[in-house]
């Protein structure tokens, strides 16, 4: 290990706290001493927010190794633990917490030594960025400046170093071809490697998927295939084989759509099998996401030039370092480490993306270097576009020119939920205030780059009277929307404007009618039998929105006319601003029209195709929004109409597409039921021997509301398994309570425990940390029930604290009534159980146990598990013994599992 720098260090886990002096001597310390030492002088530490949480002192700061790593190696990922950083830097991982504490300074030394390495690939721009960081007071800047040689010539500015995209002719439509089944099998052999063991299920699926790329028959819907392929079939390569073949021969683009970022990353990695050369692969395989995921260069420029201050300004400089080396500028699941924004808490990461839809498109000075524009253009020329369900649906619904025509939906069991979100409408304070800001611009003391319509379209206002009048009318009408302080005014009974008055009535109605919900959730009530005050308020708000819609429509028409009959004053810059405004106006006009349709329902007859309700959104009892909501009763109807029908070919696949139901259920959940033409089916079971690899245990002696017993059960199961446990909860409050009771105890036995909603780290990074340490365990909620791929010893036990029944919302009640009553609930629960069970066995040699800590597990739901799997109802002590029998003999279990006799002793959980 490298010689450590002579700076003290701090390290804390749930097992204890260690301080290391400047000579490398480590010792345990108390929380009070550690906080005092950190306040007196800067210490090397790792992940300040996490350390502060464990010390009970959130404001702790120092020399954070993760910030240094992000500066030295931007656009590289490392697991944010001492072990993870050691592995990333080629150091021997520490074997204990004491060694981990000592390793911090050695890690810092290795990183600082990279500054003098002539082959350091991320050198360009480092000196300039560090000079700015030193002025901002960044702790590492002095140490870096003493080691970083000043370049002989001035470094190029960041924005001049980024590559420019070029315009290209529109791609011709794909040729009409047929992919032979034999050719698809041959391509599959090439992708898997000739030495790979043939999997008949995978080969059969590759042949079946060729039907998706056949010429579309006259009339009817697309060539559509529903394919259920059990875990381990290798369905990814099974559909990529015919897809890549068709794209090459037809000269067209295939969109592969996922629901989780984990699968998106996996698909991107599989691209190396299709195209070996990295440069050619970057041209032919493109990852695409929504605009809000990408770094906005104009926002970054403003942030780096003074719009950010304090810690946010440091984040902006580190983001600038990353932008110069990023592959595609993706800040959410791309090559920006997920832990970097969390180091700065809420200090500005979201403001670096275009979350408010304020892009000015060609009017931006960085338009030619824009990450978003570059990836959109690359997608038009690519063979494969790896996207997500939401982007595919939005592009199709808005009639975008690059809307896909050949679509492969993986994780197809999520299509219903994705469509439910995409085609939803909500008129709430948060959405309305963003609409006002986009039109009116900054008001009062508001700072930042936000600009209203008048600022964006000064040319039109100055030279076009009709456009100026429409713009003034739109700005004036937008002032009727909620403004800053609206929530406080609602609470005080003093709303301002027609929309705020409506929201005040909504709030009052919800509090009067809603049933108290579990802590952490909001309140809601069905929009039925509204009283006169609510109906009157809705009528006034409707009139206000119509007054806004008319000038927005007039302005849109005028802007289009200006472009068609260009006046003398319309130079290229003005044209770019007008085009950008047209893009933004189209989106806002659609939103306002949806709001008007929603309010038109209040006081009138209901539409049986929709579910409307009123809601107060809360977090831990604190209100943050009030809204009127509308959802489709069956969101697969707009999915079928907007996305499926216009397509040429569609595959929907999943390991649990049908679950334990029939194909009719799968067709209903995917929109296939609403297509005019026939739909093909394919299924192949998993090759895994589930009865030999796993079993299901239903624990019968844990009281429903006994938190102490629940925590004790988790602790005993995790200990006997030696870690490697994924704990799934149906409520955040119970997750937090269990974590608080058992984290310290487990850590003292060498079993780290991470938790979503507790640790200040994004869910994706938590999974990476869990995967990296076979002794670790992870607690989480819905987001970790699906899309988590942790093969091997790192995941060998899944524990669910309750049966995952749907939450009793207004929307769920309506769908339950429409889709079969209790049978609908059963389908939902069985799908959730199947997905949770699917986390356990990811490859042929995996072994594991699935435990449900609830006696209230109906037998009718047990068909969610694979046939032949042993299912037992047992008390906790028997479940502990069974887990020990199955997992205690593994290599990991032998090192850390405790004897069952010791575990049967009562836990001191206080």
CSV table of N, CA and C in Angstrom, one decimal, residues 640-788:
chain,number,residue,atom,x,y,z
A,640,UNK,N,-51.9,1.6,-26.8
A,640,UNK,CA,-52.2,0.9,-28.0
A,640,UNK,C,-52.4,1.9,-29.2
A,641,UNK,N,-53.1,2.9,-28.9
A,641,UNK,CA,-53.4,3.9,-30.0
A,641,UNK,C,-52.2,4.7,-30.4
A,642,UNK,N,-51.5,5.2,-29.4
A,642,UNK,CA,-50.4,6.2,-29.8
A,642,UNK,C,-49.1,5.5,-30.1
A,643,UNK,N,-48.8,4.3,-29.5
A,643,UNK,CA,-47.5,3.7,-29.6
A,643,UNK,C,-47.5,2.4,-30.5
A,644,UNK,N,-48.4,1.5,-30.1
A,644,UNK,CA,-48.4,0.2,-30.8
A,644,UNK,C,-49.0,0.2,-32.2
A,645,UNK,N,-50.1,0.8,-32.4
A,645,UNK,CA,-50.8,0.8,-33.7
A,645,UNK,C,-49.9,1.4,-34.8
A,646,UNK,N,-49.2,2.5,-34.6
A,646,UNK,CA,-48.4,3.1,-35.7
A,646,UNK,C,-47.1,2.3,-36.0
A,647,UNK,N,-46.7,1.4,-35.1
A,647,UNK,CA,-45.5,0.7,-35.3
A,647,UNK,C,-45.6,-0.4,-36.3
A,648,UNK,N,-44.5,-0.8,-36.8
A,648,UNK,CA,-44.4,-1.9,-37.8
A,648,UNK,C,-44.3,-3.2,-37.1
A,649,UNK,N,-43.5,-3.3,-36.1
A,649,UNK,CA,-43.2,-4.5,-35.3
A,649,UNK,C,-43.0,-4.2,-33.9
A,650,UNK,N,-43.5,-5.1,-33.0
A,650,UNK,CA,-43.4,-4.9,-31.5
A,650,UNK,C,-43.2,-6.2,-30.9
A,651,UNK,N,-42.1,-6.3,-30.0
A,651,UNK,CA,-41.9,-7.4,-29.1
A,651,UNK,C,-42.1,-6.9,-27.7
A,652,UNK,N,-42.9,-7.6,-26.9
A,652,UNK,CA,-43.0,-7.4,-25.5
A,652,UNK,C,-42.5,-8.6,-24.8
A,653,UNK,N,-41.5,-8.5,-24.0
A,653,UNK,CA,-40.9,-9.7,-23.3
A,653,UNK,C,-40.6,-9.5,-21.9
A,654,UNK,N,-40.6,-10.5,-21.1
A,654,UNK,CA,-40.3,-10.5,-19.7
A,654,UNK,C,-40.2,-11.9,-19.1
A,655,UNK,N,-39.6,-12.0,-18.0
A,655,UNK,CA,-39.6,-13.4,-17.4
A,655,UNK,C,-40.9,-13.7,-16.7
A,656,UNK,N,-41.7,-12.6,-16.4
A,656,UNK,CA,-42.9,-12.8,-15.7
A,656,UNK,C,-44.1,-12.1,-16.4
A,657,UNK,N,-44.1,-12.2,-17.8
A,657,UNK,CA,-45.1,-11.5,-18.5
A,657,UNK,C,-46.5,-12.0,-18.2
A,658,UNK,N,-46.7,-13.3,-18.1
A,658,UNK,CA,-48.0,-13.9,-17.7
A,658,UNK,C,-48.0,-14.1,-16.2
A,659,UNK,N,-46.9,-14.4,-15.6
A,659,UNK,CA,-46.9,-14.9,-14.3
A,659,UNK,C,-47.6,-16.2,-14.2
A,660,UNK,N,-48.6,-16.3,-13.3
A,660,UNK,CA,-49.3,-17.6,-13.2
A,660,UNK,C,-50.7,-17.5,-13.9
A,661,UNK,N,-50.8,-16.4,-14.7
A,661,UNK,CA,-52.1,-16.2,-15.4
A,661,UNK,C,-52.0,-16.7,-16.9
A,662,UNK,N,-53.0,-16.4,-17.7
A,662,UNK,CA,-53.1,-16.9,-19.0
A,662,UNK,C,-52.6,-15.7,-20.0
A,663,UNK,N,-52.6,-16.0,-21.3
A,663,UNK,CA,-52.2,-15.0,-22.3
A,663,UNK,C,-53.2,-13.9,-22.4
A,664,UNK,N,-54.4,-14.1,-22.1
A,664,UNK,CA,-55.4,-13.0,-22.1
A,664,UNK,C,-55.0,-11.9,-21.1
A,665,UNK,N,-54.5,-12.3,-19.9
A,665,UNK,CA,-54.1,-11.3,-18.9
A,665,UNK,C,-52.9,-10.6,-19.5
A,666,UNK,N,-51.9,-11.3,-20.1
A,666,UNK,CA,-50.8,-10.6,-20.6
A,666,UNK,C,-51.1,-9.6,-21.7
A,667,UNK,N,-52.1,-10.0,-22.6
A,667,UNK,CA,-52.5,-9.1,-23.6
A,667,UNK,C,-53.2,-7.8,-23.0
A,668,UNK,N,-54.0,-8.0,-22.0
A,668,UNK,CA,-54.6,-6.9,-21.3
A,668,UNK,C,-53.6,-5.9,-20.7
A,669,UNK,N,-52.5,-6.5,-20.1
A,669,UNK,CA,-51.6,-5.6,-19.4
A,669,UNK,C,-50.6,-4.9,-20.3
A,670,UNK,N,-50.5,-5.3,-21.6
A,670,UNK,CA,-49.6,-4.8,-22.5
A,670,UNK,C,-50.2,-4.0,-23.7
A,671,UNK,N,-51.5,-3.9,-23.7
A,671,UNK,CA,-52.2,-3.1,-24.8
A,671,UNK,C,-52.5,-4.0,-26.0
A,672,UNK,N,-52.0,-5.2,-26.0
A,672,UNK,CA,-52.3,-6.0,-27.2
A,672,UNK,C,-53.8,-6.3,-27.4
A,673,UNK,N,-54.5,-6.3,-26.3
A,673,UNK,CA,-56.0,-6.6,-26.4
A,673,UNK,C,-56.7,-5.6,-27.2
A,674,UNK,N,-56.2,-4.4,-27.3
A,674,UNK,CA,-56.8,-3.3,-28.0
A,674,UNK,C,-56.4,-3.1,-29.4
A,675,UNK,N,-55.6,-4.0,-29.9
A,675,UNK,CA,-55.2,-3.9,-31.3
A,675,UNK,C,-56.2,-4.7,-32.2
A,676,UNK,N,-56.3,-4.2,-33.5
A,676,UNK,CA,-57.3,-4.9,-34.3
A,676,UNK,C,-56.8,-6.2,-34.9
A,677,UNK,N,-55.5,-6.4,-35.0
A,677,UNK,CA,-55.0,-7.6,-35.6
A,677,UNK,C,-54.6,-8.7,-34.5
A,678,UNK,N,-54.2,-9.9,-35.0
A,678,UNK,CA,-53.8,-11.0,-34.1
A,678,UNK,C,-52.5,-10.7,-33.5
A,679,UNK,N,-52.2,-11.3,-32.3
A,679,UNK,CA,-50.9,-11.2,-31.6
A,679,UNK,C,-50.4,-12.6,-31.4
A,680,UNK,N,-49.1,-12.7,-31.7
A,680,UNK,CA,-48.4,-14.0,-31.5
A,680,UNK,C,-47.9,-14.2,-30.1
A,681,UNK,N,-47.8,-15.4,-29.6
A,681,UNK,CA,-47.3,-15.7,-28.3
A,681,UNK,C,-46.1,-16.7,-28.4
A,682,UNK,N,-45.2,-16.5,-27.4
A,682,UNK,CA,-44.0,-17.4,-27.3
A,682,UNK,C,-43.7,-17.6,-25.8
A,683,UNK,N,-43.4,-18.8,-25.4
A,683,UNK,CA,-42.9,-18.9,-24.0
A,683,UNK,C,-41.9,-20.0,-23.9
A,684,UNK,N,-41.0,-19.9,-23.0
A,684,UNK,CA,-40.0,-20.9,-22.7
A,684,UNK,C,-39.6,-20.8,-21.3
A,685,UNK,N,-39.6,-21.9,-20.6
A,685,UNK,CA,-39.4,-21.8,-19.1
A,685,UNK,C,-37.9,-21.6,-18.8
A,686,UNK,N,-37.7,-21.2,-17.6
A,686,UNK,CA,-36.3,-21.0,-17.1
A,686,UNK,C,-35.6,-22.4,-17.1
A,687,UNK,N,-34.3,-22.4,-17.4
A,687,UNK,CA,-33.5,-23.6,-17.3
A,687,UNK,C,-33.0,-23.9,-15.9
A,688,UNK,N,-33.3,-23.0,-15.0
A,688,UNK,CA,-32.8,-23.2,-13.6
A,688,UNK,C,-33.6,-24.3,-12.9
A,689,UNK,N,-32.9,-25.1,-12.1
A,689,UNK,CA,-33.6,-26.1,-11.3
A,689,UNK,C,-34.0,-25.5,-10.0
A,690,UNK,N,-35.1,-24.7,-10.0
A,690,UNK,CA,-35.5,-24.0,-8.8
A,690,UNK,C,-35.7,-24.9,-7.6
A,691,UNK,N,-36.3,-26.0,-7.7
A,691,UNK,CA,-36.6,-26.9,-6.5
A,691,UNK,C,-35.3,-27.3,-5.8
A,692,UNK,N,-34.2,-27.4,-6.6
A,692,UNK,CA,-32.9,-27.7,-5.9
A,692,UNK,C,-32.2,-26.5,-5.4
A,693,UNK,N,-32.4,-25.3,-6.1
A,693,UNK,CA,-31.6,-24.1,-5.8
A,693,UNK,C,-32.2,-23.3,-4.6
A,694,UNK,N,-33.5,-23.4,-4.4
A,694,UNK,CA,-34.1,-22.5,-3.4
A,694,UNK,C,-35.3,-23.1,-2.8
A,695,UNK,N,-35.8,-22.4,-1.8
A,695,UNK,CA,-37.1,-22.7,-1.1
A,695,UNK,C,-37.7,-21.5,-0.6
A,696,UNK,N,-39.0,-21.5,-0.3
A,696,UNK,CA,-39.8,-20.4,0.2
A,696,UNK,C,-40.2,-20.7,1.6
A,697,UNK,N,-40.0,-19.8,2.6
A,697,UNK,CA,-40.3,-20.0,4.0
A,697,UNK,C,-41.3,-18.9,4.4
A,698,UNK,N,-42.5,-19.2,4.9
A,698,UNK,CA,-43.4,-18.3,5.4
A,698,UNK,C,-43.4,-18.4,6.9
A,699,UNK,N,-42.9,-17.3,7.6
A,699,UNK,CA,-42.8,-17.3,9.0
A,699,UNK,C,-44.1,-17.0,9.7
A,700,UNK,N,-44.5,-17.8,10.6
A,700,UNK,CA,-45.9,-17.7,11.1
A,700,UNK,C,-46.0,-17.0,12.5
A,701,UNK,N,-44.9,-16.7,13.1
A,701,UNK,CA,-45.0,-16.2,14.5
A,701,UNK,C,-44.5,-14.8,14.7
A,702,UNK,N,-44.6,-14.0,13.7
A,702,UNK,CA,-44.2,-12.5,13.8
A,702,UNK,C,-45.5,-11.7,13.8
A,703,UNK,N,-45.8,-11.0,14.9
A,703,UNK,CA,-46.9,-10.2,15.0
A,703,UNK,C,-46.9,-9.1,13.9
A,704,UNK,N,-48.1,-8.8,13.4
A,704,UNK,CA,-48.2,-7.8,12.3
A,704,UNK,C,-47.6,-6.5,12.7
A,705,UNK,N,-47.8,-6.0,13.9
A,705,UNK,CA,-47.3,-4.6,14.2
A,705,UNK,C,-46.2,-4.7,15.3
A,706,UNK,N,-45.6,-5.8,15.4
A,706,UNK,CA,-44.5,-6.0,16.4
A,706,UNK,C,-43.2,-5.7,15.8
A,707,UNK,N,-42.8,-4.4,15.9
A,707,UNK,CA,-41.5,-4.0,15.3
A,707,UNK,C,-40.3,-4.7,15.9
A,708,UNK,N,-40.4,-4.9,17.2
A,708,UNK,CA,-39.2,-5.5,17.9
A,708,UNK,C,-39.0,-6.9,17.4
A,709,UNK,N,-40.1,-7.7,17.2
A,709,UNK,CA,-40.0,-9.0,16.7
A,709,UNK,C,-39.6,-9.0,15.2
A,710,UNK,N,-40.1,-8.0,14.5
A,710,UNK,CA,-39.7,-7.9,13.0
A,710,UNK,C,-38.2,-7.7,12.9
A,711,UNK,N,-37.7,-6.7,13.7
A,711,UNK,CA,-36.3,-6.4,13.6
A,711,UNK,C,-35.5,-7.6,14.1
A,712,UNK,N,-35.9,-8.3,15.1
A,712,UNK,CA,-35.2,-9.4,15.6
A,712,UNK,C,-35.1,-10.5,14.5
A,713,UNK,N,-36.2,-10.7,13.8
A,713,UNK,CA,-36.2,-11.7,12.7
A,713,UNK,C,-35.2,-11.3,11.6
A,714,UNK,N,-35.2,-10.1,11.2
A,714,UNK,CA,-34.3,-9.7,10.2
A,714,UNK,C,-32.9,-9.9,10.7
A,715,UNK,N,-32.6,-9.5,11.9
A,715,UNK,CA,-31.2,-9.6,12.4
A,715,UNK,C,-30.8,-11.1,12.5
A,716,UNK,N,-31.6,-12.0,12.9
A,716,UNK,CA,-31.2,-13.4,13.0
A,716,UNK,C,-31.0,-14.0,11.7
A,717,UNK,N,-31.9,-13.7,10.7
A,717,UNK,CA,-31.8,-14.2,9.4
A,717,UNK,C,-30.5,-13.7,8.7
A,718,UNK,N,-30.3,-12.4,8.8
A,718,UNK,CA,-29.1,-11.9,8.2
A,718,UNK,C,-27.8,-12.5,8.8
A,719,UNK,N,-27.8,-12.6,10.1
A,719,UNK,CA,-26.6,-13.2,10.7
A,719,UNK,C,-26.4,-14.7,10.3
A,720,UNK,N,-27.4,-15.5,10.3
A,720,UNK,CA,-27.2,-16.9,10.0
A,720,UNK,C,-26.8,-17.0,8.5
A,721,UNK,N,-27.3,-16.1,7.6
A,721,UNK,CA,-26.9,-16.1,6.2
A,721,UNK,C,-25.5,-15.5,6.0
A,722,UNK,N,-25.0,-14.9,7.0
A,722,UNK,CA,-23.7,-14.2,6.8
A,722,UNK,C,-23.8,-13.0,5.9
A,723,UNK,N,-24.9,-12.3,5.9
A,723,UNK,CA,-25.1,-11.2,5.0
A,723,UNK,C,-25.7,-11.6,3.7
A,724,UNK,N,-25.4,-10.9,2.6
A,724,UNK,CA,-26.0,-11.3,1.3
A,724,UNK,C,-27.5,-11.3,1.3
A,725,UNK,N,-28.1,-10.4,2.1
A,725,UNK,CA,-29.6,-10.4,2.2
A,725,UNK,C,-30.2,-9.1,1.6
A,726,UNK,N,-31.2,-9.3,0.8
A,726,UNK,CA,-32.0,-8.2,0.3
A,726,UNK,C,-33.3,-8.2,1.1
A,727,UNK,N,-33.5,-7.1,1.9
A,727,UNK,CA,-34.8,-7.0,2.7
A,727,UNK,C,-35.7,-6.0,2.0
A,728,UNK,N,-36.9,-6.5,1.8
A,728,UNK,CA,-37.9,-5.7,1.0
A,728,UNK,C,-39.1,-5.3,1.9
A,729,UNK,N,-39.4,-4.0,1.9
A,729,UNK,CA,-40.4,-3.5,2.8
A,729,UNK,C,-41.5,-2.8,2.0
A,730,UNK,N,-42.7,-2.9,2.6
A,730,UNK,CA,-43.9,-2.2,1.9
A,730,UNK,C,-44.1,-0.8,2.5
A,731,UNK,N,-43.4,-0.4,3.5
A,731,UNK,CA,-43.5,0.9,4.1
A,731,UNK,C,-42.2,1.5,4.5
A,732,UNK,N,-41.9,2.7,4.2
A,732,UNK,CA,-40.6,3.3,4.5
A,732,UNK,C,-40.4,3.4,6.0
A,733,UNK,N,-41.5,3.8,6.8
A,733,UNK,CA,-41.3,3.9,8.2
A,733,UNK,C,-40.9,2.6,8.9
A,734,UNK,N,-41.4,1.5,8.5
A,734,UNK,CA,-41.0,0.2,9.1
A,734,UNK,C,-39.6,-0.1,8.7
A,735,UNK,N,-39.2,0.2,7.5
A,735,UNK,CA,-37.8,0.0,7.0
A,735,UNK,C,-36.9,0.8,7.9
A,736,UNK,N,-37.2,2.1,8.2
A,736,UNK,CA,-36.3,2.9,9.0
A,736,UNK,C,-36.2,2.4,10.4
A,737,UNK,N,-37.4,1.9,10.9
A,737,UNK,CA,-37.4,1.4,12.3
A,737,UNK,C,-36.6,0.2,12.5
A,738,UNK,N,-36.7,-0.7,11.5
A,738,UNK,CA,-35.9,-2.0,11.6
A,738,UNK,C,-34.4,-1.6,11.5
A,739,UNK,N,-34.1,-0.8,10.5
A,739,UNK,CA,-32.7,-0.4,10.3
A,739,UNK,C,-32.1,0.2,11.6
A,740,UNK,N,-32.8,1.1,12.2
A,740,UNK,CA,-32.3,1.7,13.4
A,740,UNK,C,-32.0,0.7,14.5
A,741,UNK,N,-32.8,-0.4,14.6
A,741,UNK,CA,-32.7,-1.3,15.7
A,741,UNK,C,-31.6,-2.3,15.4
A,742,UNK,N,-31.2,-2.6,14.2
A,742,UNK,CA,-30.3,-3.8,14.0
A,742,UNK,C,-29.0,-3.4,13.3
A,743,UNK,N,-28.8,-2.2,12.8
A,743,UNK,CA,-27.6,-1.8,12.0
A,743,UNK,C,-26.4,-1.9,12.8
A,744,UNK,N,-26.4,-1.4,14.0
A,744,UNK,CA,-25.2,-1.4,14.9
A,744,UNK,C,-24.8,-2.8,15.2
A,745,UNK,N,-25.8,-3.6,15.6
A,745,UNK,CA,-25.5,-5.0,16.1
A,745,UNK,C,-24.9,-5.8,14.9
A,746,UNK,N,-25.4,-5.7,13.7
A,746,UNK,CA,-24.9,-6.4,12.6
A,746,UNK,C,-23.5,-6.0,12.2
A,747,UNK,N,-23.3,-4.7,12.3
A,747,UNK,CA,-21.9,-4.2,11.9
A,747,UNK,C,-20.9,-4.7,12.9
A,748,UNK,N,-21.2,-4.8,14.1
A,748,UNK,CA,-20.2,-5.3,15.1
A,748,UNK,C,-19.8,-6.8,14.9
A,749,UNK,N,-20.6,-7.5,14.1
A,749,UNK,CA,-20.3,-8.9,13.7
A,749,UNK,C,-19.7,-9.0,12.3
A,750,UNK,N,-19.4,-7.8,11.7
A,750,UNK,CA,-18.8,-7.8,10.4
A,750,UNK,C,-19.8,-7.9,9.3
A,751,UNK,N,-21.0,-7.5,9.5
A,751,UNK,CA,-22.1,-7.5,8.5
A,751,UNK,C,-22.6,-6.1,8.2
A,752,UNK,N,-22.1,-5.4,7.3
A,752,UNK,CA,-22.6,-4.1,7.0
A,752,UNK,C,-24.1,-4.1,6.5
A,753,UNK,N,-24.8,-3.1,6.9
A,753,UNK,CA,-26.2,-3.0,6.5
A,753,UNK,C,-26.5,-1.6,5.9
A,754,UNK,N,-26.9,-1.6,4.6
A,754,UNK,CA,-27.2,-0.4,3.9
A,754,UNK,C,-28.7,-0.3,3.8
A,755,UNK,N,-29.2,0.9,3.6
A,755,UNK,CA,-30.7,1.0,3.5
A,755,UNK,C,-31.1,2.2,2.7
A,756,UNK,N,-32.0,1.9,1.7
A,756,UNK,CA,-32.6,3.0,0.9
A,756,UNK,C,-33.5,3.8,1.9
A,757,UNK,N,-33.6,5.1,1.6
A,757,UNK,CA,-34.4,6.0,2.4
A,757,UNK,C,-33.7,6.3,3.7
A,758,UNK,N,-32.6,5.7,4.0
A,758,UNK,CA,-31.8,6.0,5.3
A,758,UNK,C,-30.5,6.6,4.9
A,759,UNK,N,-29.7,5.8,4.2
A,759,UNK,CA,-28.4,6.2,3.8
A,759,UNK,C,-28.5,7.3,2.7
A,760,UNK,N,-27.8,8.4,2.8
A,760,UNK,CA,-27.9,9.5,1.8
A,760,UNK,C,-27.2,9.2,0.5
A,761,UNK,N,-27.6,8.1,-0.1
A,761,UNK,CA,-26.9,7.6,-1.4
A,761,UNK,C,-28.0,7.2,-2.3
A,762,UNK,N,-27.9,7.4,-3.6
A,762,UNK,CA,-28.9,7.0,-4.5
A,762,UNK,C,-29.0,5.4,-4.6
A,763,UNK,N,-30.2,5.0,-5.0
A,763,UNK,CA,-30.5,3.5,-4.9
A,763,UNK,C,-29.5,2.7,-5.8
A,764,UNK,N,-29.1,3.2,-7.0
A,764,UNK,CA,-28.2,2.5,-7.8
A,764,UNK,C,-26.9,2.3,-7.2
A,765,UNK,N,-26.3,3.3,-6.5
A,765,UNK,CA,-25.1,3.2,-5.8
A,765,UNK,C,-25.2,2.2,-4.7
A,766,UNK,N,-26.3,2.3,-3.9
A,766,UNK,CA,-26.5,1.3,-2.8
A,766,UNK,C,-26.4,-0.1,-3.3
A,767,UNK,N,-27.0,-0.4,-4.5
A,767,UNK,CA,-26.9,-1.7,-5.1
A,767,UNK,C,-25.5,-2.1,-5.4
A,768,UNK,N,-24.8,-1.1,-6.0
A,768,UNK,CA,-23.3,-1.4,-6.3
A,768,UNK,C,-22.5,-1.7,-5.1
A,769,UNK,N,-22.8,-1.0,-4.0
A,769,UNK,CA,-22.1,-1.3,-2.7
A,769,UNK,C,-22.5,-2.7,-2.2
A,770,UNK,N,-23.7,-3.0,-2.3
A,770,UNK,CA,-24.2,-4.3,-1.8
A,770,UNK,C,-23.6,-5.4,-2.7
A,771,UNK,N,-23.6,-5.2,-4.0
A,771,UNK,CA,-23.0,-6.2,-4.9
A,771,UNK,C,-21.5,-6.4,-4.6
A,772,UNK,N,-20.8,-5.4,-4.2
A,772,UNK,CA,-19.4,-5.4,-4.0
A,772,UNK,C,-18.9,-6.2,-2.8
A,773,UNK,N,-19.8,-6.4,-1.8
A,773,UNK,CA,-19.4,-7.0,-0.5
A,773,UNK,C,-20.4,-8.1,-0.2
A,774,UNK,N,-19.9,-9.4,-0.3
A,774,UNK,CA,-20.8,-10.5,0.0
A,774,UNK,C,-21.2,-10.6,1.4
A,775,UNK,N,-20.6,-9.8,2.3
A,775,UNK,CA,-21.1,-9.8,3.7
A,775,UNK,C,-22.1,-8.7,4.0
A,776,UNK,N,-22.4,-7.9,3.0
A,776,UNK,CA,-23.3,-6.7,3.2
A,776,UNK,C,-24.8,-7.2,3.0
A,777,UNK,N,-25.7,-6.4,3.5
A,777,UNK,CA,-27.1,-6.6,3.3
A,777,UNK,C,-27.7,-5.2,2.9
A,778,UNK,N,-28.9,-5.3,2.3
A,778,UNK,CA,-29.5,-4.0,1.8
A,778,UNK,C,-31.0,-4.1,2.1
A,779,UNK,N,-31.5,-3.0,2.7
A,779,UNK,CA,-33.0,-2.9,2.9
A,779,UNK,C,-33.5,-1.9,1.9
A,780,UNK,N,-34.7,-2.1,1.3
A,780,UNK,CA,-35.3,-1.2,0.4
A,780,UNK,C,-36.7,-1.4,0.2
A,781,UNK,N,-37.3,-0.6,-0.7
A,781,UNK,CA,-38.7,-0.7,-1.0
A,781,UNK,C,-39.0,-1.1,-2.4
A,782,UNK,N,-40.0,-0.6,-3.1
A,782,UNK,CA,-40.4,-1.1,-4.4
A,782,UNK,C,-39.3,-1.0,-5.4
A,783,UNK,N,-38.5,0.1,-5.4
A,783,UNK,CA,-37.4,0.3,-6.4
A,783,UNK,C,-36.4,-0.9,-6.4
A,784,UNK,N,-36.3,-1.6,-5.3
A,784,UNK,CA,-35.3,-2.7,-5.3
A,784,UNK,C,-35.9,-4.0,-5.5
A,785,UNK,N,-37.3,-4.1,-5.7
A,785,UNK,CA,-37.9,-5.3,-5.9
A,785,UNK,C,-37.8,-5.8,-7.4
A,786,UNK,N,-37.4,-4.9,-8.3
A,786,UNK,CA,-37.4,-5.2,-9.7
A,786,UNK,C,-36.1,-4.6,-10.3
A,787,UNK,N,-35.5,-5.2,-11.2
A,787,UNK,CA,-34.4,-4.6,-11.9
A,787,UNK,C,-33.1,-4.7,-11.2
A,788,UNK,N,-33.0,-5.4,-10.1
A,788,UNK,CA,-31.7,-5.5,-9.3
A,788,UNK,C,-31.1,-6.8,-9.7
